[in-house]
C-alpha positions as CSV (number, residue, x, y, z in Angstrom):
1,X,222.0,226.7,114.7
2,X,223.8,223.8,116.9
3,X,224.3,223.6,120.8
4,X,224.4,221.2,123.1
5,X,221.4,221.3,125.8
6,X,222.6,220.6,129.3
7,X,221.3,220.3,132.0
8,X,223.3,223.0,134.5
9,X,221.3,222.9,137.8
10,X,218.6,222.5,139.6
11,X,216.4,225.4,141.0
12,X,212.9,225.4,142.6
13,X,210.9,227.7,141.5
14,X,207.3,226.5,142.7
15,X,205.7,223.0,143.9
16,X,204.8,222.4,140.0
17,X,208.1,223.2,139.3
18,X,210.3,220.6,139.4
19,X,213.5,221.1,137.2
20,X,215.0,224.3,136.4
21,X,217.7,223.2,133.1
22,X,220.1,225.8,132.4
23,X,221.4,226.5,128.7
24,X,224.6,229.4,127.7
25,X,223.6,230.5,124.0
26,X,226.6,231.2,122.2
27,X,225.1,234.1,120.3
28,X,221.8,236.5,120.9
29,X,218.5,235.7,122.7
30,X,216.2,236.5,120.2
31,X,212.4,236.7,122.2
32,X,209.8,236.4,118.8
33,X,210.0,235.2,116.1
34,X,208.1,237.2,114.3
35,X,208.9,239.4,111.2
36,X,211.4,241.2,113.7
37,X,212.7,238.0,115.1
38,X,213.2,236.2,111.8
39,X,214.7,239.8,109.8
40,X,217.3,240.3,113.4
41,X,218.1,236.1,113.1
42,X,219.0,236.4,109.3
43,X,220.9,239.4,109.6
44,X,223.2,238.1,112.3
45,X,223.5,234.3,110.2
46,X,224.6,236.4,107.6
47,X,227.4,237.4,109.7
48,X,228.3,233.8,110.7
49,X,226.5,234.7,114.1
50,X,224.2,232.3,115.6
51,X,221.3,233.2,117.6
52,X,218.2,231.3,119.6
53,X,214.6,232.9,118.9
54,X,212.2,231.8,121.1
55,X,208.8,231.6,120.5
56,X,205.4,231.6,122.8
57,X,203.1,230.8,120.2
58,X,203.0,227.5,117.8
59,X,204.4,229.2,114.8
60,X,206.5,232.1,113.4
61,X,204.4,235.4,113.2
62,X,201.6,234.0,114.7
63,X,199.9,237.7,114.8
64,X,199.6,237.3,110.9
65,X,198.6,233.4,110.8
66,X,196.3,233.3,113.7
67,X,195.2,236.7,114.7
68,X,194.3,238.3,111.8
69,X,191.2,238.6,109.7
70,X,190.8,236.4,106.2
71,X,191.0,239.2,103.6
72,X,193.3,241.3,104.9
73,X,196.3,242.8,102.3
74,X,200.0,244.3,103.7
75,X,198.2,248.1,103.5
76,X,201.6,249.5,102.0
77,X,203.8,248.2,98.5
78,X,205.5,244.9,99.0
79,X,208.9,246.4,98.6
80,X,208.0,248.6,101.7
81,X,207.5,245.4,103.6
82,X,210.1,243.1,102.5
83,X,212.8,241.7,105.2
84,X,216.9,241.9,104.5
85,X,218.4,239.9,102.4
86,X,214.9,238.7,100.6
87,X,212.5,240.5,98.2
88,X,209.2,239.2,97.8
89,X,208.8,237.4,94.9
90,X,208.3,238.9,91.7
91,X,204.8,237.4,90.9
92,X,203.2,238.8,93.9
93,X,201.0,241.5,93.6
94,X,201.5,245.5,94.8
95,X,200.0,244.3,98.0
96,X,200.0,241.2,99.1
97,X,197.5,238.6,100.7
98,X,197.7,237.8,104.1
99,X,198.5,234.3,102.7
100,X,201.3,235.4,100.2
101,X,202.7,237.2,103.5
102,X,202.6,234.2,105.7
103,X,204.2,232.2,102.7
104,X,206.8,235.1,102.5
105,X,208.0,234.7,106.0
106,X,207.7,230.8,106.3
107,X,210.0,230.6,103.0
108,X,212.4,233.1,104.8
109,X,213.3,230.9,107.3
110,X,213.8,228.1,105.4
111,X,215.7,230.1,103.4
112,X,218.1,231.1,106.5
113,X,217.2,228.0,108.6
114,X,215.6,229.7,110.3
115,X,214.6,227.3,113.3
116,X,213.0,229.1,116.6
117,X,211.9,227.0,119.6
118,X,208.3,226.8,120.4
119,X,205.8,226.7,123.2
120,X,208.8,228.9,125.3
121,X,206.6,231.8,126.9
122,X,209.1,234.5,128.5
123,X,208.6,234.7,132.3
124,X,211.0,237.3,132.6
125,X,214.6,238.3,131.6
126,X,216.8,240.5,133.6
127,X,220.8,241.3,133.6
128,X,223.1,239.5,135.3
129,X,226.1,241.7,136.2
130,X,228.1,239.5,138.1
131,X,228.0,237.2,135.5
132,X,227.8,239.4,132.4
133,X,225.3,237.8,131.3
134,X,221.4,237.5,130.3
135,X,219.2,235.4,131.8
136,X,216.1,234.4,130.1
137,X,213.5,232.5,132.3
138,X,210.7,230.4,130.4
139,X,208.1,228.1,130.9
140,X,207.5,225.1,128.2
141,X,203.6,224.0,127.4
142,X,201.7,223.7,130.2
143,X,203.7,225.4,132.3
144,X,205.2,222.6,133.9
145,X,209.2,222.7,132.7
146,X,211.2,225.5,133.3
147,X,214.2,226.4,131.4
148,X,216.4,228.9,132.0
149,X,219.0,230.5,128.9
150,X,222.2,232.5,129.1
151,X,223.4,235.3,127.1
152,X,225.8,238.0,126.0
153,X,222.8,239.6,123.8
154,X,219.1,239.9,124.2
155,X,217.1,241.4,121.4
156,X,213.0,241.9,121.9
157,X,211.7,241.5,118.7
158,X,208.3,240.8,120.4
159,X,206.5,244.5,118.5
160,X,204.2,246.8,119.0
161,X,201.5,244.1,119.1
162,X,202.1,241.5,121.6
163,X,199.2,241.9,123.8
164,X,194.8,242.8,122.8
165,X,193.7,246.2,123.7
166,X,190.2,245.2,126.1
167,X,188.7,248.5,126.6
168,X,186.1,249.0,129.4
169,X,182.5,249.8,128.2
170,X,180.3,250.5,130.6
171,X,177.3,247.8,130.6
172,X,178.9,245.5,128.4
173,X,178.5,242.8,130.6
174,X,174.9,242.9,129.7
175,X,175.2,243.1,126.3
176,X,173.8,239.3,125.8
177,X,175.6,238.8,122.3
178,X,178.6,237.9,120.8
179,X,181.4,240.5,121.9
180,X,184.6,239.5,120.1
181,X,187.9,241.3,119.4
182,X,189.4,241.8,116.0
183,X,192.1,239.0,117.1
184,X,189.2,236.3,116.7
185,X,187.6,237.8,113.9
186,X,187.9,235.7,110.5
187,X,185.0,237.5,108.3
188,X,182.1,238.6,108.1
189,X,180.2,235.3,107.0
190,X,179.1,234.3,110.5
191,X,177.6,237.8,110.8
192,X,174.9,238.0,107.7
193,X,172.0,240.1,107.9
194,X,172.9,241.0,111.6
195,X,173.8,244.4,113.0
196,X,177.5,244.6,114.4
197,X,178.8,247.3,116.0
198,X,182.2,247.9,115.7
199,X,184.0,249.8,118.1
200,X,187.1,251.3,116.9
201,X,188.2,253.4,113.5
202,X,191.6,251.8,112.9
203,X,192.6,250.1,109.6
204,X,191.2,246.9,111.1
205,X,187.9,248.7,112.1
206,X,187.6,249.7,108.7
207,X,188.5,247.1,106.8
208,X,186.5,245.0,109.0
209,X,182.8,246.9,108.6
210,X,183.7,246.9,104.9
211,X,184.0,243.1,105.2
212,X,181.5,242.5,107.0
213,X,179.2,244.8,104.3
214,X,180.3,242.7,101.9
215,X,179.0,239.5,103.7
216,X,175.9,241.0,104.0
217,X,176.1,242.3,107.6
218,X,174.5,246.0,108.7
219,X,177.8,247.5,110.6
220,X,178.0,250.2,112.3
221,X,181.5,252.1,113.2
222,X,182.0,254.1,116.6
223,X,184.8,256.9,116.0
224,X,185.8,258.4,119.3
225,X,188.7,260.4,118.2
226,X,189.6,262.4,115.5
227,X,191.1,260.0,112.6
228,X,193.0,261.0,109.2
229,X,192.0,259.0,106.2
230,X,194.0,259.3,103.2
231,X,193.5,257.2,100.2
232,X,195.7,254.2,99.7
233,X,197.0,255.3,96.6
234,X,197.3,259.1,94.5
235,X,197.5,259.2,91.0
236,X,198.1,255.6,90.9
237,X,201.3,256.0,93.1
238,X,201.2,254.7,96.6
239,X,200.6,257.4,99.1
240,X,203.0,256.5,101.4
241,X,205.2,256.2,98.2
242,X,204.6,259.4,97.4
243,X,205.2,260.8,101.2
244,X,208.5,259.2,101.5
245,X,209.8,260.6,99.0
246,X,208.7,264.0,99.2
247,X,209.9,264.1,102.6
248,X,213.4,263.6,101.0
249,X,212.7,267.4,100.2
250,X,210.2,269.1,102.4
251,X,209.5,269.2,105.4
252,X,206.7,267.5,106.9
253,X,204.3,270.2,107.7
254,X,204.6,270.5,103.7
255,X,204.4,267.3,102.3
256,X,201.7,266.8,105.3
257,X,199.5,270.1,103.3
258,X,200.0,268.0,100.0
259,X,198.3,265.2,101.4
260,X,195.4,266.6,102.8
261,X,194.8,268.6,99.9
262,X,194.9,265.3,97.3
263,X,192.9,263.6,99.9
264,X,189.6,266.3,99.7
265,X,190.4,266.0,96.0
266,X,190.1,262.0,96.3
267,X,188.2,261.6,98.9
268,X,185.9,265.0,99.8
269,X,185.4,266.3,103.4
270,X,185.5,263.8,105.5
271,X,184.6,265.9,108.2
272,X,180.8,265.3,106.8
273,X,181.0,262.1,107.4
274,X,181.5,261.9,111.5
275,X,185.3,261.5,110.5
276,X,186.9,264.5,111.6
277,X,190.8,265.0,111.3
278,X,192.8,266.1,113.8
279,X,194.4,269.4,113.6
280,X,197.8,267.8,113.5
281,X,198.7,267.0,110.1
282,X,198.9,263.2,108.9
283,X,202.7,262.8,109.0
284,X,203.8,265.1,112.2
285,X,200.9,263.1,113.8
286,X,202.2,259.5,113.3
287,X,205.8,261.8,114.3
288,X,205.1,262.9,117.1
289,X,201.7,261.0,118.8
290,X,202.7,257.5,117.2
291,X,199.0,257.2,115.2
292,X,199.0,255.8,112.1
293,X,196.7,257.5,109.2
294,X,193.7,255.2,108.0
295,X,194.7,253.9,104.1
296,X,190.9,253.9,102.7
297,X,190.7,250.2,100.3
298,X,186.7,251.2,100.0
299,X,185.0,252.1,103.5
300,X,184.5,255.9,102.8
301,X,182.1,255.1,99.9
302,X,180.3,252.6,102.1
303,X,180.0,255.4,104.6
304,X,179.3,257.7,102.3
305,X,176.0,255.4,101.1
306,X,175.0,254.8,104.1
307,X,175.3,251.5,104.2
308,X,178.3,252.1,107.2
309,X,177.1,254.0,110.2
310,X,178.8,256.5,111.8
311,X,178.6,256.7,115.2
312,X,180.5,259.0,118.1
313,X,181.6,257.7,121.5
314,X,179.9,254.8,123.4
315,X,178.3,256.0,126.0
316,X,177.1,252.5,127.6
317,X,176.0,249.2,126.4
318,X,172.6,247.7,127.3
319,X,171.2,243.8,126.4
320,X,171.5,244.2,123.1
321,X,172.0,247.9,122.5
322,X,174.1,250.4,123.2
323,X,173.6,254.4,124.1
324,X,176.3,256.9,122.4
325,X,177.5,260.4,124.0
326,X,175.5,262.5,121.7
327,X,172.4,260.6,123.2
328,X,171.3,257.8,120.1
329,X,170.4,254.5,121.2
330,X,170.5,251.7,118.4
331,X,170.2,247.8,118.6
332,X,172.9,245.7,117.7
333,X,173.2,241.9,117.0
334,X,177.6,241.5,118.0
335,X,179.8,244.2,118.6
336,X,183.3,243.8,117.8
337,X,186.7,245.4,119.4
338,X,188.9,247.1,117.2
339,X,190.8,248.7,119.5
340,X,194.2,247.5,118.3
341,X,197.2,245.9,120.6
342,X,200.1,247.1,123.3
343,X,203.6,246.2,123.9
344,X,204.3,243.6,127.1
345,X,207.5,244.1,127.4
346,X,207.5,245.6,131.0
347,X,205.5,242.3,131.9
348,X,208.9,239.8,131.5
349,X,211.9,242.6,130.9
350,X,213.5,243.4,134.7
351,X,215.8,245.6,136.1
352,X,216.7,247.7,132.9
353,X,215.3,251.1,131.9
354,X,215.4,251.5,127.9
355,X,211.5,250.4,127.9
356,X,208.6,252.8,129.0
357,X,206.9,251.4,131.8
358,X,203.7,252.5,130.6
359,X,203.2,251.5,127.1
360,X,206.1,249.1,126.5
361,X,208.0,250.9,124.1
362,X,212.0,252.0,124.3
363,X,212.2,255.7,125.5
364,X,213.8,256.9,122.7
365,X,212.4,257.1,119.5
366,X,213.2,255.4,116.0
367,X,216.0,255.9,114.8
368,X,217.6,255.9,118.1
369,X,215.4,252.5,120.4
370,X,217.1,250.3,118.5
371,X,219.9,249.8,121.5
372,X,220.1,249.5,125.1
373,X,222.5,248.9,127.5
374,X,224.7,245.8,128.4
375,X,223.8,244.1,125.1
376,X,220.0,244.7,125.2
377,X,218.6,245.5,121.4
378,X,214.9,246.4,120.7
379,X,213.6,245.7,117.3
380,X,209.9,246.1,115.8
381,X,209.3,249.3,118.1
382,X,209.7,252.1,115.5
383,X,206.1,252.8,114.3
384,X,207.2,252.7,111.4
385,X,205.8,248.6,110.5
386,X,208.4,246.5,108.6
387,X,210.1,249.1,107.2
388,X,211.5,250.1,110.4
389,X,212.2,246.8,111.7
390,X,214.0,245.9,108.3
391,X,216.4,249.1,109.4
392,X,216.7,248.2,113.1
393,X,217.3,244.5,112.4
394,X,220.5,245.5,110.4
395,X,221.9,247.9,112.9
396,X,221.3,245.2,115.3
397,X,223.5,242.5,113.3
398,X,226.1,245.1,112.8
399,X,226.6,246.0,116.0
400,X,226.4,242.7,117.9
401,X,229.1,241.8,115.1
402,X,231.6,244.4,116.0
403,X,231.3,243.1,119.7
404,X,231.6,239.7,118.8
405,X,234.9,240.4,116.6
406,X,236.8,241.6,120.7
407,X,234.8,238.7,122.3
408,X,234.9,235.2,121.6
409,X,231.7,233.6,121.3
410,X,230.9,231.7,124.3
411,X,230.9,227.9,124.8
412,X,227.9,226.0,126.9
413,X,229.2,226.0,130.5
414,X,228.4,225.4,134.3
415,X,226.8,228.4,135.8
């Protein structure tokens, strides 16, 4: 997209920021250059609608490039994860690696000539009702420069995983060994022969445990809540693919019963391993609570063989040791927090009632959470991963095109 940069006004925010530059954007402003933001920009571009992508990091898909472990692969088959208008290369395996997925995203951005503006941290976005415009204020680089972008449309594409969740654990300051979030974990190489406690039993926690074992570490897994573990595939077909097909014909409770029976045949009784299943079925729980079932990639076999230990909820951490709610105490050399991420939208989006202040998700669940008021949109908050983001990206582009046909695109102007 080409546009003219102008210094449209000056406004002092604090002693360290001398000037605020204003820029009117002819198309939508998209906050975030992950898969959701890229997909929305590509759908808009296919309709000849320019957009501006603002990204706080130095690269596209910063979560994938900077905050994921080396062995990561897509957990679902690639055809469920492709972005609109461009499939994965046919040479890619069914479950592409992290490196292949990043390469796909970079090719996607290049194909659609998407050029995010990097090092732009959105500090505040609010709707100016007097002018009928969104005002998005950013700080640049080391925060010595402020920009304010104006547009009729704002697309929130920062997603479900914008900030790490760091739990409060009694005594953790006294541990005395390495403590890191999975966003900083790359591989188990540095933990060889070490006893490592992994806190969190989602897909990341389970897979990190397996990775640690493969590097000759001695992992233990904290399982605080009940959890559904399903095989990644059943009879050579992806469990996700089977689920989506069955849901077209049967109620979710019927599909859940089928999945649980098949899982017991393939994986055995996970309750005996310390992984107690919830009362709600895996799909119904996902729909009602947003809790994603774990797709097993080999971790259960190592738990069953005793190579990965399972502990209940942590009670407290002591110097190189931990006590659990069942009274057991064990020694550890390191702790890895597989405690997930959260939305950061309430930190910067002001004055709108589209997003919940508590969790940063749209109040309306999928498929109705993509559109708010006054030209505000959300993409990447469906709790359905890349598939949900692709669906919402198409809807957003279609809706903006309808509005664009009635309102001419804005030209850069003084405000």
